[in-house]
Tab-separated table of C-alpha atoms and ligand atoms in Angstrom:
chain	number	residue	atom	x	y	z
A	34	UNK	CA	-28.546	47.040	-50.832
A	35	UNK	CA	-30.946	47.762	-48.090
A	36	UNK	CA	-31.376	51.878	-46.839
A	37	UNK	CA	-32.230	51.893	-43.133
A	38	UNK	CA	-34.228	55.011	-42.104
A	39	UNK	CA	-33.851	56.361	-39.230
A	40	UNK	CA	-36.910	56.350	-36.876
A	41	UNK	CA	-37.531	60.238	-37.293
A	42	UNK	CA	-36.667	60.124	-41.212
A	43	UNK	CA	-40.316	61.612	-43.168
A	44	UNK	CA	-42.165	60.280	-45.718
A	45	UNK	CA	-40.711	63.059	-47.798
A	46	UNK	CA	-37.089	61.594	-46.870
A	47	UNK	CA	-38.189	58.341	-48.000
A	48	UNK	CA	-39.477	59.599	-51.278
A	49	UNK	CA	-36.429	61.543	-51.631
A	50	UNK	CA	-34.441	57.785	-51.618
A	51	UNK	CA	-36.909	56.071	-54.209
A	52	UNK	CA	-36.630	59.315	-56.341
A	53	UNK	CA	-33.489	59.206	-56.652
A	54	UNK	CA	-32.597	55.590	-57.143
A	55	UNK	CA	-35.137	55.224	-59.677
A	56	UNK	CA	-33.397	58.348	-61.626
A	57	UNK	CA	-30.398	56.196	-61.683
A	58	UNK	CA	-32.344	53.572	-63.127
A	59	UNK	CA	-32.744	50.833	-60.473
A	60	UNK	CA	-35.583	50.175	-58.443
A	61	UNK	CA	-36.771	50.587	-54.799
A	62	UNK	CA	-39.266	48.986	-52.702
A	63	UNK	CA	-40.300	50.324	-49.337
A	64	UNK	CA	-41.261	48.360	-46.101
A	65	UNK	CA	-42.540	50.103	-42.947
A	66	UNK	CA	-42.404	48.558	-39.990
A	67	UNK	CA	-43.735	49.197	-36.227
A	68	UNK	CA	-40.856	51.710	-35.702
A	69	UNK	CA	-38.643	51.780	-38.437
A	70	UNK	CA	-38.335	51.765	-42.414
A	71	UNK	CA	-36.435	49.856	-44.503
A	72	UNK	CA	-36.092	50.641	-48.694
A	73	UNK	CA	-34.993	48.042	-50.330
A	74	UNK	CA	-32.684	48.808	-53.193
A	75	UNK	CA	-32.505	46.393	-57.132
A	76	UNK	CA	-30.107	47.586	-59.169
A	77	UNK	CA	-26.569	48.149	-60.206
A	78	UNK	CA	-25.247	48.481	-56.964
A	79	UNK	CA	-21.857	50.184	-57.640
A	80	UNK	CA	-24.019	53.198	-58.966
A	81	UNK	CA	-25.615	53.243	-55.953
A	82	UNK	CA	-22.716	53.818	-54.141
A	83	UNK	CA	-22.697	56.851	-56.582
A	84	UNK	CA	-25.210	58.258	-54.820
A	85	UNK	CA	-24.307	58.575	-51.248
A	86	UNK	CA	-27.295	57.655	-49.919
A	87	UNK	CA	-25.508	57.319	-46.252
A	88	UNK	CA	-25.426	61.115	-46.306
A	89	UNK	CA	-29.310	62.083	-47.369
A	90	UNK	CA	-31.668	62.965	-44.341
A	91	UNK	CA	-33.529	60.316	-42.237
A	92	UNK	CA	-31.026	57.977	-43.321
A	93	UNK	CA	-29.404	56.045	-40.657
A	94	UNK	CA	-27.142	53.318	-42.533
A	95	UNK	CA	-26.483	51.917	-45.927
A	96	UNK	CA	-26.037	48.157	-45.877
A	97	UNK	CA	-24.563	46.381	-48.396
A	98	UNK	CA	-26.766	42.816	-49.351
A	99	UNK	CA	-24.993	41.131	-51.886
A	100	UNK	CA	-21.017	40.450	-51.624
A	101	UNK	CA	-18.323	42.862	-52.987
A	102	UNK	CA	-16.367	40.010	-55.150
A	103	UNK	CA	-18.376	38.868	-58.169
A	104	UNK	CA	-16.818	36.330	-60.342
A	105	UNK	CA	-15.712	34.396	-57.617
A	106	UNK	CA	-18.689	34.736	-55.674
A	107	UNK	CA	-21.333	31.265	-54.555
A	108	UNK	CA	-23.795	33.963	-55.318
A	109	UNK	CA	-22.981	33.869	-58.748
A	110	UNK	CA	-21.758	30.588	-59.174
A	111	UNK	CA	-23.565	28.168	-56.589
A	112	UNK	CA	-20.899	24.872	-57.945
A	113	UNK	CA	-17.769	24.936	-56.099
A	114	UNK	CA	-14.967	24.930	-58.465
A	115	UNK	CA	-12.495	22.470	-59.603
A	116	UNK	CA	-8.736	24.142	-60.673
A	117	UNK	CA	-7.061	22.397	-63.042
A	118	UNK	CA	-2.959	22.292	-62.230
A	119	UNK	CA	-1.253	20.594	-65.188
A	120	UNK	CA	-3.555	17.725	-65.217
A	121	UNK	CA	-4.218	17.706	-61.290
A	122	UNK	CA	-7.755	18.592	-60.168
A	123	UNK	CA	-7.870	20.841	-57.270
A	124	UNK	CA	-11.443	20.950	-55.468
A	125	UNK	CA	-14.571	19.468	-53.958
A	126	UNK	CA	-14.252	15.388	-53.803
A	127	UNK	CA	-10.552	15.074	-53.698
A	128	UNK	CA	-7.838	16.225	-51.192
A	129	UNK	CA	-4.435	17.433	-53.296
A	130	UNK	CA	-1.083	17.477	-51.299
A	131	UNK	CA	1.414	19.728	-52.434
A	132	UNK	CA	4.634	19.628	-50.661
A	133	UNK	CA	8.010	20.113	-51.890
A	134	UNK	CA	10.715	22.029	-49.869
A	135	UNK	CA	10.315	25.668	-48.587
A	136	UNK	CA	12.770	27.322	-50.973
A	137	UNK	CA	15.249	25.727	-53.780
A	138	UNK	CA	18.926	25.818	-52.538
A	139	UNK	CA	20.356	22.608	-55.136
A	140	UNK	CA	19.497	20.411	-57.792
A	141	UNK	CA	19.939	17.573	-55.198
A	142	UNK	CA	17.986	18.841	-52.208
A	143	UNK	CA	14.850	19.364	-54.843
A	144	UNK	CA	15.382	15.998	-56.320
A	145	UNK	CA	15.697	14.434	-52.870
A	146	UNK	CA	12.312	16.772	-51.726
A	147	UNK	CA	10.665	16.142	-54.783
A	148	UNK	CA	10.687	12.344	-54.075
A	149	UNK	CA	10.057	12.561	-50.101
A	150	UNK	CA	7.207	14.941	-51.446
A	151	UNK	CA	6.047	12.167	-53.709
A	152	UNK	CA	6.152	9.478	-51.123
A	153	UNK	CA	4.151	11.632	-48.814
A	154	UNK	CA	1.126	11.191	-51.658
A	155	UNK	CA	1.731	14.356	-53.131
A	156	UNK	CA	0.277	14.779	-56.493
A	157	UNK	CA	2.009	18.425	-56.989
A	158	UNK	CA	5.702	20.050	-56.106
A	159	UNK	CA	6.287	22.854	-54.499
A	160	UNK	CA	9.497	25.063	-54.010
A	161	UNK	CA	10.351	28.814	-54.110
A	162	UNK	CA	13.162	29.967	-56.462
A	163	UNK	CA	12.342	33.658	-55.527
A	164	UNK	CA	11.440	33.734	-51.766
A	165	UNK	CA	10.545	36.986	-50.102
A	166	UNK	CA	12.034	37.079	-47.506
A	167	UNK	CA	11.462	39.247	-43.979
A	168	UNK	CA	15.582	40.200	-44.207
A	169	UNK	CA	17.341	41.309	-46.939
A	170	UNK	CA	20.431	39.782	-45.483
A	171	UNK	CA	18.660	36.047	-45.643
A	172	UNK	CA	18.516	33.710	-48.696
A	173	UNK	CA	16.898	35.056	-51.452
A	174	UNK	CA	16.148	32.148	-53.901
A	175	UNK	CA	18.325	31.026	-56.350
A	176	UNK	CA	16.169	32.826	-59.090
A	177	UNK	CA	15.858	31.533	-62.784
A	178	UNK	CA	18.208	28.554	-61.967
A	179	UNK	CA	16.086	28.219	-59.473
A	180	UNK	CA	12.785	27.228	-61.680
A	181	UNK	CA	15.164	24.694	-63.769
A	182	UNK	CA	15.764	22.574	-61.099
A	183	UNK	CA	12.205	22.631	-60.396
A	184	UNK	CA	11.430	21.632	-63.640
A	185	UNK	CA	13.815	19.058	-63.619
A	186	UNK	CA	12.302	17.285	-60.547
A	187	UNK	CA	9.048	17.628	-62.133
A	188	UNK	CA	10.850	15.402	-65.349
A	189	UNK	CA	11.584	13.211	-63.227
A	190	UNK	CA	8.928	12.788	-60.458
A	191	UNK	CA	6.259	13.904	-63.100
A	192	UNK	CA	4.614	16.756	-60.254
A	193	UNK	CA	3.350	19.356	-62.136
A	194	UNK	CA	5.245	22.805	-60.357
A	195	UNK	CA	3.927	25.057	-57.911
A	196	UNK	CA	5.909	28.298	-57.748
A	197	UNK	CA	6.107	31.892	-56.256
A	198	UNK	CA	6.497	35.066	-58.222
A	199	UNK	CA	7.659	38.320	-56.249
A	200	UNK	CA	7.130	41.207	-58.779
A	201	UNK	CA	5.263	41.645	-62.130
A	202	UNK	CA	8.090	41.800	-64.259
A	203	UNK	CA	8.595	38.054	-63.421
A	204	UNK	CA	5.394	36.699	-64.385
A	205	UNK	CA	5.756	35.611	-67.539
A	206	UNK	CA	9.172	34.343	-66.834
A	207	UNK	CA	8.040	31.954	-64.242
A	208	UNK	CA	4.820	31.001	-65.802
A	209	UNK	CA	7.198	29.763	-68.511
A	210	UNK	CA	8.426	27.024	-65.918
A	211	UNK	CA	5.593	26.713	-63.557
A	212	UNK	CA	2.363	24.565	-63.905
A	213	UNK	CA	0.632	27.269	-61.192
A	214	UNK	CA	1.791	30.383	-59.623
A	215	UNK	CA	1.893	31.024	-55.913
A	216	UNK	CA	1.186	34.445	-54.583
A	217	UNK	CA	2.279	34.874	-51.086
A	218	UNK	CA	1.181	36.455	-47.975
A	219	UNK	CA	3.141	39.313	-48.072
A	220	UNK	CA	2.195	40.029	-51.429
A	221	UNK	CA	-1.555	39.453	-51.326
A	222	UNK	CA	-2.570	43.110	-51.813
A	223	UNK	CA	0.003	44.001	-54.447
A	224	UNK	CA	-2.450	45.233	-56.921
A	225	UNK	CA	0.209	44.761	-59.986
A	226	UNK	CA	1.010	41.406	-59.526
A	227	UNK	CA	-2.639	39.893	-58.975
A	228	UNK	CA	-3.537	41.764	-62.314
A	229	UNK	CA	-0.297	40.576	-64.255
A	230	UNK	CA	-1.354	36.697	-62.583
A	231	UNK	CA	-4.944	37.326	-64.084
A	232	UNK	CA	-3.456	37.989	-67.409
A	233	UNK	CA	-1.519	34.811	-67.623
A	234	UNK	CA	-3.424	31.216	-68.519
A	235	UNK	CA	-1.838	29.769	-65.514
A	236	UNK	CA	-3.519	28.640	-62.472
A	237	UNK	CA	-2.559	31.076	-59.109
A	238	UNK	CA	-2.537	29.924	-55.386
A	239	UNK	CA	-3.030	33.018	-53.415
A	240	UNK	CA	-2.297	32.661	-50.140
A	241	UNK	CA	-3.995	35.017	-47.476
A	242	UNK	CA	-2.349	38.065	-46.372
A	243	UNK	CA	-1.197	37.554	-42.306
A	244	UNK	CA	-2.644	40.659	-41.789
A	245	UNK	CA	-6.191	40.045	-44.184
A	246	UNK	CA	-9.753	39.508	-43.164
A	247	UNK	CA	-11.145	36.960	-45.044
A	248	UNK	CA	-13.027	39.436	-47.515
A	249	UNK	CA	-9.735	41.346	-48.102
A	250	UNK	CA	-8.295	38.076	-49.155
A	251	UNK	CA	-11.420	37.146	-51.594
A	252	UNK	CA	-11.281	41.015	-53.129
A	253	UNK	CA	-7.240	40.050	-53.758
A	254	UNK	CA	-9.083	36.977	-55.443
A	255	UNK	CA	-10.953	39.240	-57.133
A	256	UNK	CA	-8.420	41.353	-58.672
A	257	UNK	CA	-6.915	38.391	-60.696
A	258	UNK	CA	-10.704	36.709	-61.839
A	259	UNK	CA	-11.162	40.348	-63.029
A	260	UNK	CA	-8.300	39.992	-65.608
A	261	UNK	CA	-9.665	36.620	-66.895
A	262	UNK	CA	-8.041	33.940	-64.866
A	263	UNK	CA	-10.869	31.944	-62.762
A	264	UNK	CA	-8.185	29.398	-62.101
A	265	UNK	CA	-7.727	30.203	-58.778
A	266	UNK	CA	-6.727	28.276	-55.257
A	267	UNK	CA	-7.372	29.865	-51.884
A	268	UNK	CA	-4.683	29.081	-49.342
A	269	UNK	CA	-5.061	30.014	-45.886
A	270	UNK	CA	-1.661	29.847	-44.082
A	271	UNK	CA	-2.223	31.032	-40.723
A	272	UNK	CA	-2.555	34.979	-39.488
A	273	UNK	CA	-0.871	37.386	-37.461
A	274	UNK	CA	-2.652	37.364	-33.715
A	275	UNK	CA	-0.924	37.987	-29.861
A	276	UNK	CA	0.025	34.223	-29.780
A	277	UNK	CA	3.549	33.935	-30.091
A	278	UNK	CA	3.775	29.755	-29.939
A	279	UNK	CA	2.728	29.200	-33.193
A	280	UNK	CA	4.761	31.423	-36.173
A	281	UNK	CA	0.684	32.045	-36.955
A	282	UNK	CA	-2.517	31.129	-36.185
A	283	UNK	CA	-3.793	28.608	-38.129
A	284	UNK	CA	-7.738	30.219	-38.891
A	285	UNK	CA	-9.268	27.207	-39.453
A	286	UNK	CA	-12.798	28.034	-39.559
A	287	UNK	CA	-11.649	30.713	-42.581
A	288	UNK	CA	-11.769	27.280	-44.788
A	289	UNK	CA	-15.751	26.535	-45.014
A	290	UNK	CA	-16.061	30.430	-44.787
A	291	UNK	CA	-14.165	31.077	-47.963
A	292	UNK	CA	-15.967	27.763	-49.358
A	293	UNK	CA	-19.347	29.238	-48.320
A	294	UNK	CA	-18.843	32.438	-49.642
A	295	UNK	CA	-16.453	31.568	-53.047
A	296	UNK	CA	-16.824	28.833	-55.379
A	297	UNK	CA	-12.915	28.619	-55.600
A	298	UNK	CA	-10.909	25.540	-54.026
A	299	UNK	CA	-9.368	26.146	-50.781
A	300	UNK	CA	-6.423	24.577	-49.187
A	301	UNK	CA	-4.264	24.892	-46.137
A	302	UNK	CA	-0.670	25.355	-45.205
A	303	UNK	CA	-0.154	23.770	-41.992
A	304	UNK	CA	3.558	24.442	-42.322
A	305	UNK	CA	4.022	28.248	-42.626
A	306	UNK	CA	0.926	28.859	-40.005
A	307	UNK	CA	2.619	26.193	-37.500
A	308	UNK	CA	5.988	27.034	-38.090
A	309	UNK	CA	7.294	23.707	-36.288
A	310	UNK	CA	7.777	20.276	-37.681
A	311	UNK	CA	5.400	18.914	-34.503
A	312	UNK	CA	2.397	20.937	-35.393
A	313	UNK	CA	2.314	20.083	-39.259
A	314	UNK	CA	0.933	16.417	-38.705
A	315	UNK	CA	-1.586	17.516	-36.468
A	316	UNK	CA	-2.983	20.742	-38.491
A	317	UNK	CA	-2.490	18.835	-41.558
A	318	UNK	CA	-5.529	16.502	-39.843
A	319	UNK	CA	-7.343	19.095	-38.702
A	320	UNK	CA	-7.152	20.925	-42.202
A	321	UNK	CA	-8.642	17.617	-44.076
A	322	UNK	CA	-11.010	17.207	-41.144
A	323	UNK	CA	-12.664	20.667	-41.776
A	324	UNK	CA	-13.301	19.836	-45.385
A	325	UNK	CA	-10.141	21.758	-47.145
A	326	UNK	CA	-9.360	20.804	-51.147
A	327	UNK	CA	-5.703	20.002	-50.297
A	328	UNK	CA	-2.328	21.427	-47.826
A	329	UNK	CA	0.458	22.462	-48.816
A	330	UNK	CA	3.691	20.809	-47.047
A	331	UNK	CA	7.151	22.250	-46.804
A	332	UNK	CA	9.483	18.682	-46.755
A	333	UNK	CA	13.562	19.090	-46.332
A	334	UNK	CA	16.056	16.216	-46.501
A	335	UNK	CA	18.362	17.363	-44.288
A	336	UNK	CA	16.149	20.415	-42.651
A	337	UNK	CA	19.498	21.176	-39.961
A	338	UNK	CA	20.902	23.047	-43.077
A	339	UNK	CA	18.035	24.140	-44.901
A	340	UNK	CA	18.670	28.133	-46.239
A	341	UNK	CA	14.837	28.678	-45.702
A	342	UNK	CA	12.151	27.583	-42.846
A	343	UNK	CA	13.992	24.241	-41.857
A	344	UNK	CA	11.923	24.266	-37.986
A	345	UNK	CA	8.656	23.375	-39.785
A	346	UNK	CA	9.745	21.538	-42.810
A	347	UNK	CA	8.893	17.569	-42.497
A	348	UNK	CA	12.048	14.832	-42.660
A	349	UNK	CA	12.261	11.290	-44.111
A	350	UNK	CA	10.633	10.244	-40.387
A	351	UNK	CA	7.350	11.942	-40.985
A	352	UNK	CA	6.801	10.714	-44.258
A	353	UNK	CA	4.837	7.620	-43.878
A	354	UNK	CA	2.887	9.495	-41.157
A	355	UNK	CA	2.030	12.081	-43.751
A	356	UNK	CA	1.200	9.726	-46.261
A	357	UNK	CA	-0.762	7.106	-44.268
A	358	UNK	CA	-3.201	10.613	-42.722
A	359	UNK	CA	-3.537	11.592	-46.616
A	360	UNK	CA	-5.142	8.141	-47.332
A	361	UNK	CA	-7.032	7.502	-44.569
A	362	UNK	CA	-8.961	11.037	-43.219
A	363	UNK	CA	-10.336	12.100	-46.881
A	364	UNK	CA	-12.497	8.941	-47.399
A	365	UNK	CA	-14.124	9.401	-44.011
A	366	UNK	CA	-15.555	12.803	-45.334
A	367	UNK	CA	-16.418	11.675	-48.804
A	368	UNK	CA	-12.949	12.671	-50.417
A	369	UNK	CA	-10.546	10.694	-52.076
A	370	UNK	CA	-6.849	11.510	-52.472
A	371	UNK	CA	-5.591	13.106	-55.892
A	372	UNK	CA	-2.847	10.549	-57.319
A	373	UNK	CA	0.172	11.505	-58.683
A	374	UNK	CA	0.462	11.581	-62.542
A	375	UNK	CA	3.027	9.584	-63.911
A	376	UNK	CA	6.346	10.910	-65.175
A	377	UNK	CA	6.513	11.084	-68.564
A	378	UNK	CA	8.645	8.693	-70.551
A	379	UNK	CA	12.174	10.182	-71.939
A	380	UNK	CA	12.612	9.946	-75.192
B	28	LIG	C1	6.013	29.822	-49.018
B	28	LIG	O1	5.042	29.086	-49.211
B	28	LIG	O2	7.158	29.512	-49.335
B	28	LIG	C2	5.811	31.126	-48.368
B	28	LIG	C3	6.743	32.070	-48.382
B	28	LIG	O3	4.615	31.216	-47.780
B	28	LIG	P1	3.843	32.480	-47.167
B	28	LIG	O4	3.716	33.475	-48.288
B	28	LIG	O5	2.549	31.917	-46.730
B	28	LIG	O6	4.690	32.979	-46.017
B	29	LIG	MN1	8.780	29.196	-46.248
């Protein structure tokens, strides 16, 4: 943390600073320049806060050095991170796919997604059973049942389950069918449900609020490393901005920002920041282009009747597209694609 004086602030002012940060028990050093002084503060920065140094005389600003977020900071840990998701490594070196259909509406639509997903080179399924929806009135996920088909198309398909969770009385629930937990955009600052994620042993994808900078999405981030759980995925799905062509803006350059300034994987959802089945191809290049861990893919086999986001969810016609862009783009930037893991045998 870095004082500023202002240009008429005293020596006396300035010894008032070091005087009192050194009470606290950190440590300041002072550098005076042609017209202005700076004081450097070392310490336990949170206790300077304490302080409220902003409001002593001669000072003109208080600027923060170091990042809020600590655990999942590059400051802290300089390797970027590899996530673990029932045997699938999410990270630097590989791209993962994930794609499975926007929401679970019948054991035979998430069979028939869960194999269009697999054929697209997915190496993990996705699918909502508890969808938060914008209307009350629409399609609320199928619930509990919901999960079991899930985990049936993971029997069969062998992709490990990637899942949302609504509310913090569901966490354990769903953790008891998923292989990772999805947080959503409209619940990225519920406080509750971060901390219940960080108590589980489960990998989380937390998807970036529409409305969140990029450091109000890594403090979300925070909230759940603070309870334990470092097994964390960033997903950036597109923000809320005056464009009304897209359902979002994608925010691509908010990919090597989060990977500069967290060591956690971060992936892309070219489907819910798109919102049309002609954009996904495209942003799903430009999200492996600009060095993302994976995307996420909303697929449909029959999209005309889907209960949930059937305009940007893929069809059997896209599928070799998909598949052919997820083999061929990651090797040309030093990434390979994740394989699927094999089902495992019935007994
Ligand atoms: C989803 O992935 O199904 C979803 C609801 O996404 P988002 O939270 O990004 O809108
Ligand atoms: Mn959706």
């Amino acid at each position: 943390m870095v004082v500023v004086m202002a240009p008429e602030a005293t020596a006396k002012n300035v010894d008032a600073i070091v005087g009192l940060v050194r009470g606290a028990g950190g440590d300041a050093f002072v550098s005076r320049g042609v017209s202005r002084t700076i004081v450097g503060l070392v310490g336990d920065i949170e206790q300077f806060h304490a302080l409220n140094l902003h409001t002593m005389s001669g000072v003109l600003d208080v600027v923060r050095i170091s990042v809020p977020y600590k655990l999942i900071s590059r400051e802290n840990h300089p390797d970027r991170s590899v996530v673990w998701v029932g045997g699938v490594p999410v990270g630097p070196g590989t791209l993962t796919v994930i794609a499975g259909p926007c929401a679970v509406e019948t054991p035979c639509q998430a069979l028939r997604a869960a194999r269009m997903a697999k054929a697209a080179g997915a190496a993990l399924l996705r699918g909502g059973a508890y969808k938060p929806r914008t209307s009350p009135y629409a399609f609320q996920g199928l619930g509990e049942r919901g999960l079991q088909i899930l985990a049936e198309a993971r029997a069969e398909t062998g992709l490990p389950v990637v899942t949302e969770v609504v509310d913090a009385k569901d966490v354990d629930l769903v953790a008891s069918y998923a292989d990772m937990l999805q947080i959503g955009t409209r619940n990225m600052q519920n406080f509750a449900l971060l901390q219940a994620a960080g108590s589980l042993g489960k990998p989380v994808l937390l998807k970036r609020g529409m409305n969140a900078t990029i450091e109000e999405w890594l403090m979300a981030a925070e909230y759940i490393a603070q309870r334990g759980n470092l097994d964390i995925v960033l997903c950036e799905r597109g923000i809320r901005t005056f464009e009304t062509a897209t359902r979002n803006t994608l925010d691509i350059s908010a990919v090597p920002l989060a990977q500069r300034l967290s060591h956690l994987p971060v992936i892309v959802d070219p489907s819910h920041s798109g919102g049309h089945r002609e954009l996904v191809l495209p942003l799903s290049r430009a999200a492996i282009a600009v060095g993302a861990d994976g995307i996420i893919v909303d697929v449909h086999p029959n999209p005309e009747t889907a209960l949930c986001d059937g305009a940007q969810a893929l069809v059997d016609g896209d599928i070799r597209e998909l598949a052919s862009l997820v083999q061929h783009i990651p090797p040309v930037i030093g990434r390979t694609l994740t394989p699927a893991p094999e089902p495992l045998p019935v007994a």
